[in-house]
Amino acid sequence: MTMKQSKLKSTGKATLIYENKSFELPTFVGSEGPAVVDIRKLYGDADIFTYDPGFTSTASCESDITFIDGEKGILLYRGYPIDQLAEHSTFLEVCYLLLHGELPNKEQFAKFDHSITMHTMVHEQLASFFRGFRRDAHPMAVMCGVVGALSAFYHDSTDINDPRQREVASHRLIAKMPTIAAMAYKYTVGQPFVYPLNSLGYTENFLRMTFAVPAEEYKVNPILAKALDTIFILHADHEQNASTSTVRLSGSSGANPFACIAAGIACLWGPAHGGANEAALKMLEQIGSVDKIPEFIKRAKDPNDDFRLMGFGHRVYKNYDPRAKAMQVQAHAVLEETGHQNDPLLKVAMELERIALQDEYFVSKKLYPNIDFYSGITLRALGFPTSMFTALFALARTVGWIAQWGEMIEDPAQKIGRPRQIYTGAQRRDYVPLGKR
Ligand code: SDX
């Protein structure tokens, strides 16, 4: 198996003084971003753990894939700035870049495009899985179940130690997510599943599988297809976010890639993470009009009110999420093309952003719009129901998850993830028989 070579550069040592003893810990830097203190030997040497709930100051791995500078609002996929990729690239080209580390030449892209295209159909028996769900099942519940079930159909690409099987599983997942997401939507609206059409591009194919009906010709709108393709690029990867860390942790036990991606889908569903696009649109609908904004801003600032401005704030970005800017451009393009340029929710969103960016509370806590703030308005104008928003996020993020999973498998430093804890429960005590309690 081709193993990843570490590129960490030593910068000397950090010294920890604890109980009048000093412990030297090696320090390293990568190519960008903060240095790290290597604490792998700390527990063995000093018999103490580090404590970092939420991992706000903890690097879980060494990665070449995506770099984020939260203070400067920078996002690079394999070194390429997200705004340049959004403007000049396509989602499938970005998939190749994230998987292989370089932009493909014509021949490499043609081969990759062909392989993905040849994997777009799902096993016909998988269609019966959908019939087990209620029609009103949330598409993310369906995606979790069906993607996890793929490991029951593709035994020939679950050996994680075989690079060829890892490549086939990666291509299968990238290719089949649009088909499965479209089927999840079709099932909830009671329309027949639409098979992939290999003459169409990746995102055009997805739009047709989602919105075409057998009763009439479906013509893909190229402007909308391009906008959705760009939205997929913006969602493709984001270093060690919660769902990617879930995929890596699942993969560290040797679980097959389909099960790991299903775990990532489950984690992404949460409203604090990928579910925020659905929650942000619901929040805008709840606000309803520009004159109601001050009341909701007040609630968002009230520590006793659990209301938060969904689509605002980020664990890493303490500046404007560069994806939110690009999303806003797509929002205007789609609303224009679909005749929703006067969508009242767009006015609410832009006024809410304007007020929040001037408000001391949000400025002091460095809360800016994130990628989810404008995506809901855009996806709704594209015709997707709110319940499909996070499923679209999962579709796009699958390439990031699987690229990070592959990098983890090839990293000799990786072992099964097993965090420790600080125990604060009852100390040892003897059992008390019922009659004596
Ligand atoms: C995504 O990690 C990633 O990369 C994720 C993602 C990706 O591509 O994978 O970028 C995708 O998940 C984007 C984030 C989508 N989530 C939301 O929009 C939900 C609303 N945002 C928050 O829940 C929150 O901002 C988080 C969860 C995103 C970040 O939480 P943190 O870093 O743990 O920050 P925090 O919750 O500790 O907030 C810091 C302070 C707190 O106030 P204090 O306790 O310090 O007084 O800011 C406040 C919070 O109360 N705050 C907000 C707020 N977000 C944080 N106050 C009002 N509205 C908000 N949205």
Coordinates of C-alpha atoms and ligand atoms in Angstrom, one line a residue:
M1 CA 0.0 0.0 0.0
T2 CA 1.4 3.4 -0.9
M3 CA 1.9 5.1 2.4
K4 CA 1.8 8.9 2.9
Q5 CA 5.2 10.5 3.8
S6 CA 5.1 12.9 6.7
K7 CA 6.0 16.5 5.7
L8 CA 6.1 17.9 9.2
K9 CA 9.2 20.1 9.8
S10 CA 10.7 20.1 13.3
T11 CA 10.9 23.6 15.0
G12 CA 12.4 22.4 18.3
K13 CA 10.7 21.7 21.5
A14 CA 8.1 23.1 24.0
T15 CA 8.7 22.6 27.7
L16 CA 6.0 21.7 30.1
I17 CA 6.6 22.2 33.9
Y18 CA 4.3 20.0 36.0
E19 CA 4.7 19.0 39.6
N20 CA 8.3 20.5 39.6
K21 CA 9.3 18.3 36.7
S22 CA 9.9 19.5 33.2
F23 CA 8.8 17.6 30.1
E24 CA 10.1 18.4 26.6
L25 CA 7.6 18.1 23.8
P26 CA 8.6 18.2 20.1
T27 CA 7.1 21.0 18.0
F28 CA 6.4 20.9 14.3
V29 CA 5.1 23.1 11.5
G30 CA 3.4 22.1 8.2
S31 CA 3.3 24.3 5.0
E32 CA 0.6 26.7 6.3
G33 CA -1.1 27.4 9.6
P34 CA -0.1 27.2 13.3
A35 CA 2.7 25.0 14.6
V36 CA 1.8 21.9 16.7
V37 CA 3.1 20.5 20.0
D38 CA 3.4 16.7 19.7
I39 CA 1.8 15.3 22.9
R40 CA 1.8 11.7 21.8
K41 CA 4.3 10.8 24.6
L42 CA 2.9 13.1 27.2
Y43 CA 0.7 10.6 29.1
G44 CA 3.5 8.0 29.1
D45 CA 6.1 10.5 30.3
A46 CA 4.1 12.7 32.6
D47 CA 1.0 10.6 33.5
I48 CA -1.4 13.4 32.5
F49 CA -3.9 13.9 29.7
T50 CA -4.6 17.1 27.7
Y51 CA -8.2 18.3 27.9
D52 CA -9.8 19.9 24.9
P53 CA -13.6 19.3 24.6
G54 CA -14.7 20.1 21.0
F55 CA -11.0 19.9 19.9
T56 CA -10.8 23.7 19.5
S57 CA -6.9 23.5 19.9
T58 CA -6.2 20.0 18.7
A59 CA -4.9 18.8 15.4
S60 CA -6.1 15.2 14.9
C61 CA -4.0 14.5 11.8
E62 CA -1.6 15.7 9.2
S63 CA -3.4 16.5 5.9
D64 CA -2.5 17.8 2.4
I65 CA -6.1 18.3 1.3
T66 CA -7.7 21.5 2.5
F67 CA -6.4 24.6 4.4
I68 CA -8.5 27.1 6.2
D69 CA -7.3 30.4 7.8
G70 CA -10.2 31.4 10.0
E71 CA -8.8 34.8 10.8
K72 CA -8.2 35.8 7.2
G73 CA -11.2 34.0 5.7
I74 CA -9.0 31.8 3.5
L75 CA -10.0 28.4 2.1
L76 CA -7.7 26.4 -0.2
Y77 CA -8.4 23.0 -1.8
R78 CA -5.0 21.4 -2.5
G79 CA -3.6 25.0 -2.5
Y80 CA -6.2 26.5 -4.9
P81 CA -8.3 29.4 -3.5
I82 CA -12.0 28.5 -3.3
D83 CA -13.1 31.6 -5.2
Q84 CA -10.9 30.7 -8.2
L85 CA -12.2 27.1 -8.3
A86 CA -15.8 28.4 -8.0
E87 CA -15.3 30.7 -10.9
H88 CA -13.2 28.5 -13.3
S89 CA -13.6 24.9 -12.3
T90 CA -16.3 22.2 -12.3
F91 CA -17.4 20.0 -9.4
L92 CA -16.1 16.8 -11.1
E93 CA -12.7 18.5 -11.8
V94 CA -12.6 19.5 -8.1
C95 CA -13.4 15.9 -7.1
Y96 CA -10.3 14.8 -9.1
L97 CA -8.3 17.6 -7.5
L98 CA -9.3 16.6 -3.9
L99 CA -8.7 12.9 -4.5
H100 CA -5.4 13.1 -6.4
G101 CA -3.9 16.4 -5.3
E102 CA -3.5 18.0 -8.7
L103 CA -5.8 19.4 -11.4
P104 CA -6.3 16.8 -14.1
N105 CA -5.0 17.2 -17.7
K106 CA -7.5 16.4 -20.5
E107 CA -6.7 12.7 -20.6
Q108 CA -6.8 12.2 -16.8
F109 CA -10.1 14.1 -16.6
A110 CA -11.7 12.1 -19.4
K111 CA -10.7 8.8 -17.7
F112 CA -12.1 10.0 -14.4
D113 CA -15.3 11.4 -15.9
H114 CA -15.9 8.1 -17.7
S115 CA -15.3 6.0 -14.5
I116 CA -17.7 8.2 -12.5
T117 CA -20.3 8.1 -15.3
M118 CA -20.1 4.2 -15.4
H119 CA -21.0 4.0 -11.7
T120 CA -24.0 6.3 -11.6
M121 CA -26.6 3.5 -11.5
V122 CA -27.4 1.7 -8.2
H123 CA -28.2 -2.0 -7.8
E124 CA -31.8 -2.4 -8.8
Q125 CA -32.6 -4.2 -5.5
L126 CA -31.6 -1.0 -3.7
A127 CA -34.7 0.6 -4.9
S128 CA -36.8 -1.7 -2.7
F129 CA -34.9 -0.2 0.4
F130 CA -36.8 3.1 -0.2
R131 CA -40.2 1.3 0.1
G132 CA -39.4 0.5 3.7
F133 CA -39.5 4.2 4.7
R134 CA -42.6 6.2 5.3
R135 CA -43.3 8.7 2.5
D136 CA -42.7 11.6 4.9
A137 CA -39.3 10.3 6.1
H138 CA -36.6 13.0 6.1
P139 CA -34.3 12.5 3.1
M140 CA -31.3 12.5 5.5
A141 CA -32.8 9.4 7.3
V142 CA -33.1 7.7 3.9
M143 CA -29.6 8.7 2.9
C144 CA -28.1 7.3 6.2
G145 CA -29.9 4.0 5.7
V146 CA -29.4 3.5 1.9
V147 CA -25.7 4.6 1.8
G148 CA -24.9 2.3 4.8
A149 CA -26.7 -0.5 2.9
L150 CA -24.3 0.0 -0.1
S151 CA -21.8 -2.2 1.8
A152 CA -24.3 -5.0 1.4
F153 CA -24.1 -4.7 -2.4
Y154 CA -20.5 -3.9 -3.2
H155 CA -18.4 -6.5 -1.3
D156 CA -15.9 -6.3 -4.2
S157 CA -14.8 -2.8 -3.0
T158 CA -14.8 -3.0 0.8
D159 CA -11.2 -4.3 1.3
I160 CA -9.6 -1.1 2.6
N161 CA -6.1 -2.4 2.2
D162 CA -6.5 -2.8 -1.6
P163 CA -5.8 0.6 -3.3
R164 CA -7.8 -0.5 -6.3
Q165 CA -10.8 -1.4 -4.2
R166 CA -10.5 2.0 -2.3
E167 CA -10.5 3.8 -5.7
V168 CA -13.6 1.8 -6.9
A169 CA -15.5 2.5 -3.6
S170 CA -14.6 6.2 -3.9
H171 CA -15.8 6.4 -7.4
R172 CA -18.9 4.5 -6.6
L173 CA -19.8 6.8 -3.7
I174 CA -19.2 10.0 -5.7
A175 CA -21.2 8.6 -8.6
K176 CA -24.1 7.2 -6.7
M177 CA -24.8 9.9 -4.2
P178 CA -26.7 12.1 -6.7
T179 CA -28.7 9.0 -7.8
I180 CA -29.6 8.1 -4.2
A181 CA -30.3 11.7 -3.2
A182 CA -32.7 12.1 -6.2
M183 CA -34.3 8.8 -5.3
A184 CA -34.8 10.0 -1.8
Y185 CA -36.6 13.1 -3.1
K186 CA -38.7 11.1 -5.7
Y187 CA -39.8 8.7 -3.0
T188 CA -41.1 11.5 -0.7
V189 CA -43.1 13.1 -3.6
G190 CA -44.5 9.8 -4.8
Q191 CA -43.0 10.1 -8.3
P192 CA -41.1 7.3 -10.1
F193 CA -37.4 7.0 -9.8
V194 CA -35.5 8.4 -12.9
Y195 CA -32.5 6.6 -14.1
P196 CA -29.2 8.4 -14.7
L197 CA -28.6 9.5 -18.3
N198 CA -24.9 9.1 -19.2
S199 CA -25.0 11.7 -21.9
L200 CA -25.5 14.4 -19.3
G201 CA -22.8 15.9 -17.0
Y202 CA -22.7 15.1 -13.3
T203 CA -24.9 18.0 -12.0
E204 CA -27.2 18.1 -15.1
N205 CA -27.8 14.3 -14.5
F206 CA -28.7 15.0 -10.9
L207 CA -31.2 17.8 -11.8
R208 CA -32.8 15.5 -14.3
M209 CA -33.1 12.6 -11.9
T210 CA -34.6 14.9 -9.4
F211 CA -37.1 16.9 -11.4
A212 CA -37.8 15.0 -14.6
V213 CA -41.1 13.0 -14.8
P214 CA -41.9 10.3 -17.4
A215 CA -44.8 12.2 -18.7
E216 CA -42.8 14.9 -20.4
E217 CA -39.4 15.9 -21.8
Y218 CA -37.0 17.5 -19.2
K219 CA -34.6 20.2 -20.4
V220 CA -31.8 21.1 -18.0
N221 CA -31.4 24.9 -17.5
P222 CA -27.6 25.4 -18.1
I223 CA -27.5 28.5 -15.9
L224 CA -29.1 26.7 -13.0
A225 CA -27.0 23.6 -13.6
K226 CA -23.9 25.8 -13.5
A227 CA -25.0 27.5 -10.2
L228 CA -25.7 24.1 -8.5
D229 CA -22.3 22.8 -9.8
T230 CA -20.6 25.8 -8.2
I231 CA -22.6 25.2 -4.9
F232 CA -21.3 21.6 -4.9
I233 CA -17.7 23.0 -5.3
L234 CA -18.3 25.2 -2.3
H235 CA -19.4 22.3 -0.1
A236 CA -16.9 19.7 -1.3
D237 CA -14.4 19.7 1.7
H238 CA -13.6 21.7 4.8
E239 CA -10.7 20.1 6.6
Q240 CA -11.5 18.4 9.9
N241 CA -15.1 19.5 10.5
A242 CA -17.4 17.3 12.7
S243 CA -18.6 15.0 9.9
T244 CA -15.2 14.6 8.3
S245 CA -13.8 13.8 11.7
T246 CA -16.6 11.2 12.1
V247 CA -15.7 9.6 8.8
R248 CA -12.0 9.5 9.8
L249 CA -12.8 8.1 13.3
S250 CA -15.1 5.4 11.8
G251 CA -12.4 4.6 9.2
S252 CA -9.7 4.3 11.8
S253 CA -11.4 1.1 13.1
G254 CA -11.2 -0.5 9.6
A255 CA -14.9 0.0 8.8
N256 CA -15.7 -0.2 5.1
P257 CA -16.0 3.2 3.2
F258 CA -19.8 2.9 2.7
A259 CA -20.3 2.6 6.5
C260 CA -17.9 5.5 7.2
I261 CA -19.7 7.8 4.7
A262 CA -23.1 6.8 6.3
A263 CA -21.6 7.9 9.7
G264 CA -20.6 11.2 8.1
I265 CA -24.1 11.7 6.7
A266 CA -25.5 11.1 10.2
C267 CA -23.2 13.7 11.8
L268 CA -23.8 16.3 9.0
W269 CA -27.5 16.2 9.7
G270 CA -27.2 18.1 13.0
P271 CA -28.5 21.8 12.9
A272 CA -25.2 23.0 14.2
H273 CA -23.4 21.6 11.2
G274 CA -24.8 20.7 7.8
G275 CA -28.4 20.9 9.0
A276 CA -27.9 24.7 9.4
N277 CA -28.9 25.4 5.8
E278 CA -32.4 24.0 6.5
A279 CA -32.5 25.7 9.9
A280 CA -31.3 29.1 8.4
L281 CA -34.2 29.1 5.8
K282 CA -36.7 28.2 8.5
M283 CA -35.3 31.0 10.6
L284 CA -35.7 33.5 7.7
E285 CA -39.3 32.3 7.3
Q286 CA -39.8 32.7 11.1
I287 CA -38.6 36.3 10.9
G288 CA -40.7 36.8 7.9
S289 CA -40.2 40.5 7.3
V290 CA -37.4 43.1 7.7
D291 CA -39.3 44.9 10.5
K292 CA -39.1 41.8 12.7
I293 CA -35.3 41.6 12.5
P294 CA -34.5 43.6 15.7
E295 CA -36.7 41.3 17.8
F296 CA -34.7 38.2 16.6
I297 CA -31.3 40.0 16.9
K298 CA -32.3 40.7 20.5
R299 CA -33.2 37.0 21.1
A300 CA -29.9 35.8 19.5
K301 CA -28.0 38.0 21.9
D302 CA -29.9 36.9 25.0
P303 CA -27.9 34.2 26.9
N304 CA -31.1 32.8 28.3
D305 CA -32.7 32.3 24.9
D306 CA -31.4 29.3 23.0
F307 CA -32.4 31.0 19.7
R308 CA -29.3 31.5 17.5
L309 CA -28.9 33.1 14.1
M310 CA -28.7 30.0 12.0
G311 CA -26.2 30.4 9.2
F312 CA -24.1 32.7 11.4
G313 CA -20.9 31.9 13.3
H314 CA -18.3 29.2 12.8
R315 CA -15.8 27.3 14.8
V316 CA -12.9 28.3 12.5
Y317 CA -13.9 31.3 10.5
K318 CA -13.6 34.4 12.7
N319 CA -13.9 36.4 9.5
Y320 CA -16.3 36.2 6.6
D321 CA -16.7 32.6 5.4
P322 CA -15.3 32.9 1.8
R323 CA -17.9 30.4 0.7
A324 CA -20.7 32.7 1.9
K325 CA -19.6 35.4 -0.5
A326 CA -19.6 33.0 -3.4
M327 CA -22.9 31.6 -2.3
Q328 CA -24.4 35.1 -2.3
V329 CA -23.3 35.5 -5.9
Q330 CA -25.0 32.2 -6.8
A331 CA -28.1 33.2 -4.8
H332 CA -28.5 36.4 -7.0
A333 CA -27.8 34.4 -10.2
V334 CA -30.4 31.7 -9.4
L335 CA -33.0 34.1 -8.1
E336 CA -32.6 36.2 -11.2
E337 CA -32.9 33.2 -13.6
T338 CA -35.9 31.8 -11.8
G339 CA -37.7 35.1 -11.5
H340 CA -37.5 35.2 -7.7
Q341 CA -35.2 38.3 -7.6
N342 CA -37.8 39.9 -5.3
D343 CA -37.9 37.0 -2.9
P344 CA -38.9 38.7 0.4
L345 CA -36.6 36.2 2.2
L346 CA -33.6 37.5 0.3
K347 CA -34.4 41.0 1.5
V348 CA -34.7 39.7 5.0
A349 CA -31.4 37.8 4.7
M350 CA -29.5 40.8 3.3
E351 CA -30.9 43.2 5.9
L352 CA -30.2 40.7 8.7
E353 CA -26.6 40.4 7.5
R354 CA -26.2 44.2 7.3
I355 CA -27.5 44.7 10.8
A356 CA -25.6 41.8 12.4
L357 CA -22.3 42.9 10.8
Q358 CA -22.7 46.3 12.5
D359 CA -23.9 45.0 15.9
E360 CA -21.3 45.0 18.7
Y361 CA -22.4 41.5 19.9
F362 CA -21.7 39.8 16.6
V363 CA -18.6 41.9 15.8
S364 CA -17.1 41.2 19.3
K365 CA -17.8 37.4 18.9
K366 CA -16.6 37.5 15.3
L367 CA -19.9 36.0 14.0
Y368 CA -20.2 36.3 10.3
P369 CA -22.5 34.6 7.8
N370 CA -21.3 31.1 6.9
I371 CA -21.9 28.9 3.9
D372 CA -25.4 28.0 5.1
F373 CA -26.8 31.5 5.3
Y374 CA -27.5 32.0 1.6
S375 CA -27.6 28.4 0.5
G376 CA -31.2 27.8 1.7
I377 CA -32.7 30.7 -0.3
T378 CA -30.7 29.5 -3.4
L379 CA -31.7 25.9 -3.1
R380 CA -35.3 26.7 -2.6
A381 CA -35.3 28.9 -5.7
L382 CA -33.8 25.9 -7.6
G383 CA -36.9 24.0 -6.6
F384 CA -35.6 21.8 -3.8
P385 CA -37.8 21.4 -0.7
T386 CA -36.1 22.5 2.6
S387 CA -35.8 18.9 3.7
M388 CA -33.5 18.2 0.8
F389 CA -31.0 20.9 1.6
T390 CA -28.7 18.9 3.9
A391 CA -29.0 15.9 1.5
L392 CA -27.4 18.2 -1.2
F393 CA -24.7 19.2 1.3
A394 CA -24.0 15.4 1.9
L395 CA -23.9 14.8 -1.9
A396 CA -21.3 17.5 -2.4
R397 CA -19.3 16.7 0.8
T398 CA -18.9 13.0 -0.1
V399 CA -15.8 13.6 -2.2
G400 CA -14.2 15.5 0.8
W401 CA -15.1 12.7 3.2
I402 CA -13.8 10.0 0.9
A403 CA -10.6 11.9 0.1
Q404 CA -9.9 12.5 3.8
W405 CA -10.7 8.8 4.5
G406 CA -8.3 7.7 1.9
E407 CA -5.6 10.0 3.2
M408 CA -6.2 8.6 6.7
I409 CA -5.8 5.0 5.5
E410 CA -2.5 5.8 3.8
D411 CA -1.1 7.7 6.8
P412 CA 1.3 5.5 8.8
A413 CA 0.8 7.8 11.8
Q414 CA -2.9 7.0 12.0
K415 CA -4.1 4.3 14.4
I416 CA -7.6 3.6 15.8
G417 CA -9.0 6.8 17.3
R418 CA -9.6 6.4 21.0
P419 CA -9.7 9.7 23.0
R420 CA -9.4 9.5 26.8
Q421 CA -11.4 11.5 29.4
I422 CA -11.2 13.2 32.7
Y423 CA -13.3 11.1 35.1
T424 CA -15.4 12.9 37.7
G425 CA -17.8 10.2 38.7
A426 CA -18.2 8.1 41.9
Q427 CA -15.0 6.6 43.3
R428 CA -14.8 2.8 44.0
R429 CA -17.6 1.6 46.3
D430 CA -19.1 -1.8 47.2
Y431 CA -22.5 -3.1 46.1
V432 CA -25.4 -2.6 48.5
P433 CA -28.1 -5.3 48.6
L434 CA -31.6 -4.2 47.9
G435 CA -32.7 -4.8 51.5
K436 CA -30.1 -2.4 52.8
R437 CA -30.8 0.6 50.4
Ligands
SDX1 C1 -21.0 24.3 9.0 O1 -16.7 23.0 11.0 C2 -17.0 23.2 9.8 O2 -16.1 23.5 8.9 C3 -18.5 23.2 9.4 C4 -18.8 23.7 8.0 C5 -18.3 22.7 7.0 O3 -18.2 23.1 5.8 O4 -18.1 21.5 7.3 O5 -18.3 24.9 7.8 C6 -20.4 23.7 7.8 O6 -21.4 23.5 9.9 C7 -21.2 25.8 9.2 C8 -21.8 26.2 10.5 C9 -23.3 26.0 10.4 N1 -24.0 26.2 11.8 C10 -24.8 27.2 12.0 O7 -24.9 28.2 11.2 C11 -25.5 27.1 13.3 C12 -25.4 28.5 14.1 N2 -23.9 28.6 14.5 C13 -23.6 28.2 15.8 O8 -24.3 27.1 16.3 C14 -22.1 28.2 16.1 O9 -21.6 29.4 15.6 C15 -21.3 27.1 15.6 C16 -21.8 25.8 16.0 C17 -21.2 27.1 14.1 C18 -19.8 27.3 16.1 O10 -19.9 27.1 17.4 P1 -18.6 27.4 18.4 O11 -17.4 27.6 17.6 O12 -18.6 26.3 19.3 O13 -18.9 28.7 19.0 P2 -19.8 28.9 20.2 O14 -21.0 28.1 20.0 O15 -19.0 28.6 21.4 O16 -20.1 30.4 20.1 C19 -19.2 31.4 20.5 C20 -20.1 32.5 21.1 C21 -21.1 32.0 22.1 O17 -21.3 33.1 23.0 P3 -20.6 33.0 24.5 O18 -21.0 31.6 25.0 O19 -19.1 33.1 24.2 O20 -21.2 34.1 25.2 O21 -20.9 33.1 20.0 C22 -22.3 32.9 20.3 C23 -22.3 31.8 21.3 O22 -23.5 32.0 22.2 N3 -22.8 32.4 19.0 C24 -24.0 32.9 18.5 C25 -24.1 32.2 17.3 N4 -23.0 31.4 17.1 C26 -22.3 31.5 18.2 N5 -24.9 33.7 18.9 C27 -25.9 34.0 18.1 N6 -26.1 33.4 16.9 C28 -25.2 32.5 16.4 N7 -25.3 31.9 15.3

